[in-house]
Amino acid sequence: MKLIGVLIQYGARAVARTFSYVYYGRKKIEPRFRVKINFNNKEIMGFVTDVTDENRSQEELEQELGYQIKEIKEADIIDEEPLINDELMSLAEKVADYYISPLIGVLQAMLPKTLSPKLSSLHGPKIAYEKWVKCLDKDEEGLTPKQIEMLRLIADNEEILKKEAGSPAVLNALIEKGKVQTFSKEKNRFVLPIEERENPHEMSVEQRIAYDNILNSPKNVVLLQGVTGSGKTEVYLRLSEKYLDDGKTVLMLVPEINLTPQMVEYFSRRFGPKVAILHSELTPGERYDEYRRIAQGKAQIVVGARSAIFAPLTNLGLIILDEEHVESYKQDNAPHYHAREVAIFRGEISGAKVLLGSATPTLETKARALRGVYGYAEMKHRVNQRPLPQTNIIDLCNRANYDKCSEKLTKPVLNAIKERMERGEQSLLLINRRGYWTAVNCPRCGYIFTCPQCGGNLTYHSYDKMLKCHHCGEVSIYPNECPQCKNTKLRRVGYGTERIEEELNDIIPGIRVARIDSDVSQVSKKMESILKDFKKGEYDVLVGTQMIAKGHDFPKVTMSSVVMADIGLSLPTYRAAERTFGLIAQAVGRSGRADKEGIAYIQTYNPNHYAIVFGATQDYEKFFLREMMERKNAQYPPFVYLILLEFSCANEEKCVNAAYDFKFALQDRKLDTLTLVGPLTPFYSIVGGKYKRVLLLKMKKRDEIVSVLKELLNSPIANSGVDITVDVDPLDY
Ligand code: ADP
Ligand code: ZN
């Protein structure tokens, strides 16, 4: 008899542990197999963690343990091979440990649906097969002309798809005569369009130096900081080539693959069928096939979005994260992992080098590079030596800047758009993606409502008409006048791409406006065709969120504008300034990339805010120093670590009590360097009928606090019927 340890997930955090089962069968069962098991009279999926031979009888065991042990039958065993290799298993354990998350949840996040340890995975796609024919004997003696024709076709190609051979009658005759044979082969549902192979660019001096620095760096993690247009992609391609030549494999991560089809194109042009693509836009069947192609070693380079960090490549040499500052690398839901952190873990486990690329790296990454924790390479110039566009900040508080026709677009911007239309050039209007936050300011004097306690921006909540601080929980009643200039017409900001599109159509007759935002980008085909048409010149203006710009060269764009830079600033998060700076840098970097000079306009109510001033001059270093000071004063990363606990329950009182109980339990431990903020009511305080409260932990030293936290999460205090999820390194708050 064998004793089988099975990991199961039941409820959110409640039961995420190993249970013992007995097995009397003969069919192979090994760790990392999936099994169907019975738990609380429900059939659920489990993940085998250990298999041990057991000498005692089941009765003896049950007596010893004091409970009944259930049996796993042969038919309950799902896999024939372990689901993941040693390296990925170590990675999953590391991720579960760092993100304080149940291992089974991590496995679910890292595997494609079909392979996930979830019951629903059994209904997922299976391996698909197709019929092929191959040639056994080329001798044409005694064949009819039709048969000879087909035999030659098959012989020329050695093997072809059966359906491509032609007449089934002729084929059957050839099979009967022993000339050819049919066989089945696994079908790959996903086929990358074959791109024309492209010759690499001759690297510029700066690219060559960066390339050498990265290769020769003694550090495992290297930051490549290169201004937009400095040619980072070519460096990625060259490095990939180098690692492939050395017999290694490469993982290339991009923030959102449907927004960066060009990266896929570059890689498939350079490396052809060695490339596999992994992202959520693929159908489950395609994804499964690509996953298996990688696991079988048939692809050596994987290009993909966040979850591709778990791609089953073996012999990994290099992991690249392009645009490492982009927040979509962090998963919104449990286990809330960040692909950058996981990449670094994976690098440690596999010995692969990790390259983080960005024009505007996160403060955390830059600070680590400066401290020598990471290696550093930089590219300060655009490949084509074009200067960055001249950038103008437009003060939205100054009425003289407004065109009377428009609420959102100022005269200089509208004029620039019209001029571009006349010259056959294009304009790009960017709005912050997360523009749904509604902040409050005074349009006359520019006053922004900030928190009297902590200085964070206040957020307007429409359901109870209150202003709330998401940093410290301070609330106040929505005011009826500006405390600075007594203006009674306060402005709640938070409008999107659609309104801009509408306005342009109203104001400029005949204008052709394309719009891309999250509604459109959900459908990748639509998105691609809009971008293609825009590039072809079929539109005058592209309105969209920040990410549209990345990975695309729009040679005809000579004007770009951030429509309302303040949306970013009023976000209730410690990253508000960083996001705003990044958005402006993106906008400025997009204009005038080809042979024509560009111009950029930043519309803002805060023309003197450092994120806007340094954004406009593209002065990352100055921004970095200033923002580090702010973070230090307010005690935010990279000066402290953050962990966010989210409590949720259908009963609000229970939810609040659980949050306070947890807080008091942590306080009782008198932990060194721990600061507790909250419990706070999050912006979305009721989700799916459940009330939410959050508790923010700030700490200078992680280890001791994390182990206490884990202990508490496994104690009765965390088992009061209130779900607790943990978000390590949260991006908001
Ligand atoms: P980044 O990602 O750093 O913003 P890209 O990688 O998109 O920049 O490169 C910008 C442009 O420069 C692209 O059109 C690319 O094809 C071109 N480019 C890159 N390297 C070279 C080179 N060595 N010679 C000529 N053109 C190059
Ligand atoms: Zn506050």
Coordinates of N, CA, C and O and ligand atoms in Angstrom, one line a residue, residues 198 200-205 207 224 226-238 262-263 266 270 322-323 358-359 379 381-384 550-553 586 589-590 593, ligand 1:
E198 N 14.6 38.7 -41.4 CA 15.1 40.0 -41.5 C 16.6 40.1 -41.1 O 17.0 39.4 -40.1
P200 N 19.7 41.5 -39.2 CA 19.8 42.4 -38.0 C 20.4 43.7 -38.4 O 21.2 43.8 -39.3
H201 N 20.0 44.7 -37.6 CA 20.7 46.0 -37.7 C 22.2 45.9 -37.3 O 22.5 45.1 -36.4
E202 N 23.0 46.7 -37.9 CA 24.4 46.8 -37.4 C 24.2 47.6 -36.0 O 23.6 48.6 -36.0
M203 N 24.7 47.0 -35.0 CA 24.5 47.7 -33.7 C 25.3 49.0 -33.6 O 26.4 49.1 -34.1
S204 N 24.6 50.0 -33.0 CA 25.3 51.3 -32.9 C 26.4 51.1 -31.7 O 26.4 50.1 -31.0
V205 N 27.3 52.1 -31.6 CA 28.3 52.0 -30.6 C 27.7 51.8 -29.2 O 28.1 51.0 -28.4
Q207 N 24.7 50.7 -28.4 CA 24.1 49.4 -28.3 C 25.1 48.3 -28.0 O 25.0 47.4 -27.2
L224 N 18.8 47.6 -17.9 CA 19.1 48.3 -19.1 C 18.2 49.5 -19.2 O 17.0 49.4 -19.5
G226 N 17.4 52.6 -21.2 CA 17.6 53.2 -22.5 C 16.4 54.1 -22.8 O 15.3 53.7 -22.7
V227 N 16.7 55.3 -23.2 CA 15.6 56.3 -23.6 C 14.8 55.7 -24.7 O 15.3 54.8 -25.4
T228 N 13.6 56.1 -24.8 CA 12.7 55.6 -25.9 C 13.4 55.9 -27.2 O 13.9 57.0 -27.5
G229 N 13.4 54.9 -28.1 CA 14.0 55.0 -29.4 C 15.5 54.7 -29.4 O 16.2 54.9 -30.4
S230 N 16.0 54.3 -28.2 CA 17.4 54.0 -28.2 C 17.8 52.6 -28.8 O 18.9 52.3 -28.9
G231 N 16.7 51.9 -29.1 CA 17.0 50.6 -29.8 C 17.2 49.4 -28.8 O 18.1 48.6 -29.0
K232 N 16.4 49.4 -27.7 CA 16.6 48.3 -26.8 C 16.2 46.9 -27.4 O 16.9 45.9 -27.1
T233 N 15.2 46.9 -28.3 CA 14.8 45.7 -28.9 C 16.0 45.0 -29.6 O 16.1 43.8 -29.5
E234 N 16.8 45.7 -30.3 CA 17.9 45.1 -31.1 C 18.9 44.5 -30.1 O 19.4 43.4 -30.3
V235 N 19.1 45.1 -28.9 CA 19.9 44.6 -27.9 C 19.3 43.3 -27.4 O 20.1 42.3 -27.2
Y236 N 18.0 43.2 -27.2 CA 17.4 42.0 -26.7 C 17.6 40.9 -27.8 O 17.9 39.7 -27.4
L237 N 17.4 41.2 -29.0 CA 17.5 40.2 -30.1 C 19.0 39.7 -30.2 O 19.2 38.5 -30.3
R238 N 19.9 40.6 -30.1 CA 21.3 40.1 -30.1 C 21.7 39.3 -29.0 O 22.4 38.3 -29.1
Q262 N 4.5 43.9 -32.2 CA 5.7 44.1 -32.9 C 6.9 43.3 -32.3 O 7.8 42.8 -33.0
M263 N 6.8 43.1 -31.0 CA 7.9 42.3 -30.4 C 7.8 40.9 -30.9 O 8.9 40.3 -31.2
Y266 N 9.3 40.9 -34.4 CA 10.7 41.0 -34.4 C 11.4 39.7 -34.1 O 12.3 39.2 -34.8
R270 N 13.5 37.1 -36.7 CA 14.9 36.8 -36.4 C 15.1 35.3 -36.2 O 16.0 34.7 -36.6
D322 N 10.9 43.4 -20.8 CA 10.8 44.7 -21.5 C 9.9 45.6 -20.7 O 8.8 45.1 -20.2
E323 N 10.2 46.9 -20.6 CA 9.3 47.8 -19.9 C 9.0 47.4 -18.5 O 7.8 47.2 -18.1
S358 N 14.0 49.4 -19.5 CA 13.0 50.4 -19.4 C 13.7 51.8 -19.7 O 14.9 51.9 -19.5
A359 N 12.9 52.7 -20.1 CA 13.4 54.1 -20.2 C 13.2 54.8 -18.9 O 13.9 55.7 -18.5
M379 N 21.6 53.4 -22.3 CA 21.7 54.0 -23.6 C 21.0 55.3 -23.6 O 19.8 55.4 -23.4
H381 N 21.0 57.8 -26.0 CA 20.6 58.5 -27.2 C 19.7 57.7 -28.1 O 19.7 56.4 -28.1
R382 N 18.9 58.4 -28.8 CA 18.0 57.7 -29.8 C 18.9 57.2 -31.0 O 19.9 57.8 -31.3
V383 N 18.6 56.1 -31.5 CA 19.4 55.4 -32.6 C 19.6 56.4 -33.7 O 20.7 56.6 -34.2
N384 N 18.5 57.1 -34.1 CA 18.6 58.0 -35.3 C 19.1 59.4 -34.9 O 19.1 60.3 -35.7
K550 N 3.4 51.7 -27.0 CA 4.6 50.9 -26.9 C 4.7 49.9 -28.0 O 3.8 49.3 -28.4
G551 N 5.9 49.7 -28.4 CA 6.2 48.7 -29.4 C 5.8 49.1 -30.8 O 6.0 48.3 -31.7
H552 N 5.3 50.3 -31.0 CA 5.0 50.8 -32.3 C 5.8 52.0 -32.7 O 5.9 52.9 -31.9
D553 N 6.2 51.9 -33.8 CA 6.8 53.1 -34.4 C 5.8 53.7 -35.3 O 5.3 53.1 -36.2
Q586 N 6.4 58.5 -21.9 CA 5.9 57.7 -23.0 C 5.4 58.6 -24.2 O 5.8 58.4 -25.3
G589 N 8.2 60.5 -25.9 CA 9.0 59.6 -26.6 C 8.4 59.1 -27.9 O 9.1 58.5 -28.8
R590 N 7.1 59.3 -28.1 CA 6.4 58.7 -29.2 C 6.4 59.7 -30.4 O 6.0 59.3 -31.5
R593 N 9.6 60.3 -34.2 CA 10.6 59.2 -34.2 C 11.3 59.0 -35.5 O 12.4 58.4 -35.6
Ligands
ADP1 P1 13.2 51.4 -27.7 O1 12.5 50.1 -27.4 O2 14.5 51.6 -27.0 O3 12.3 52.6 -27.5 P2 13.3 50.4 -30.4 O4 14.0 49.1 -30.0 O5 11.9 50.4 -30.7 O6 13.6 51.5 -29.2 O7 14.1 51.1 -31.6 C1 13.7 52.3 -32.2 C2 13.9 52.2 -33.7 O8 15.3 52.2 -34.0 C3 13.3 51.0 -34.3 O9 12.7 51.5 -35.5 C4 14.5 50.1 -34.7 O10 14.2 49.4 -35.8 C5 15.6 51.1 -34.9 N1 16.9 50.6 -34.7 C6 17.3 50.0 -33.6 N2 18.6 49.7 -33.6 C7 19.1 50.1 -34.7 C8 20.4 50.2 -35.4 N3 21.5 49.6 -34.8 N4 20.5 50.8 -36.6 C9 19.4 51.3 -37.2 N5 18.2 51.3 -36.6 C10 18.0 50.8 -35.4

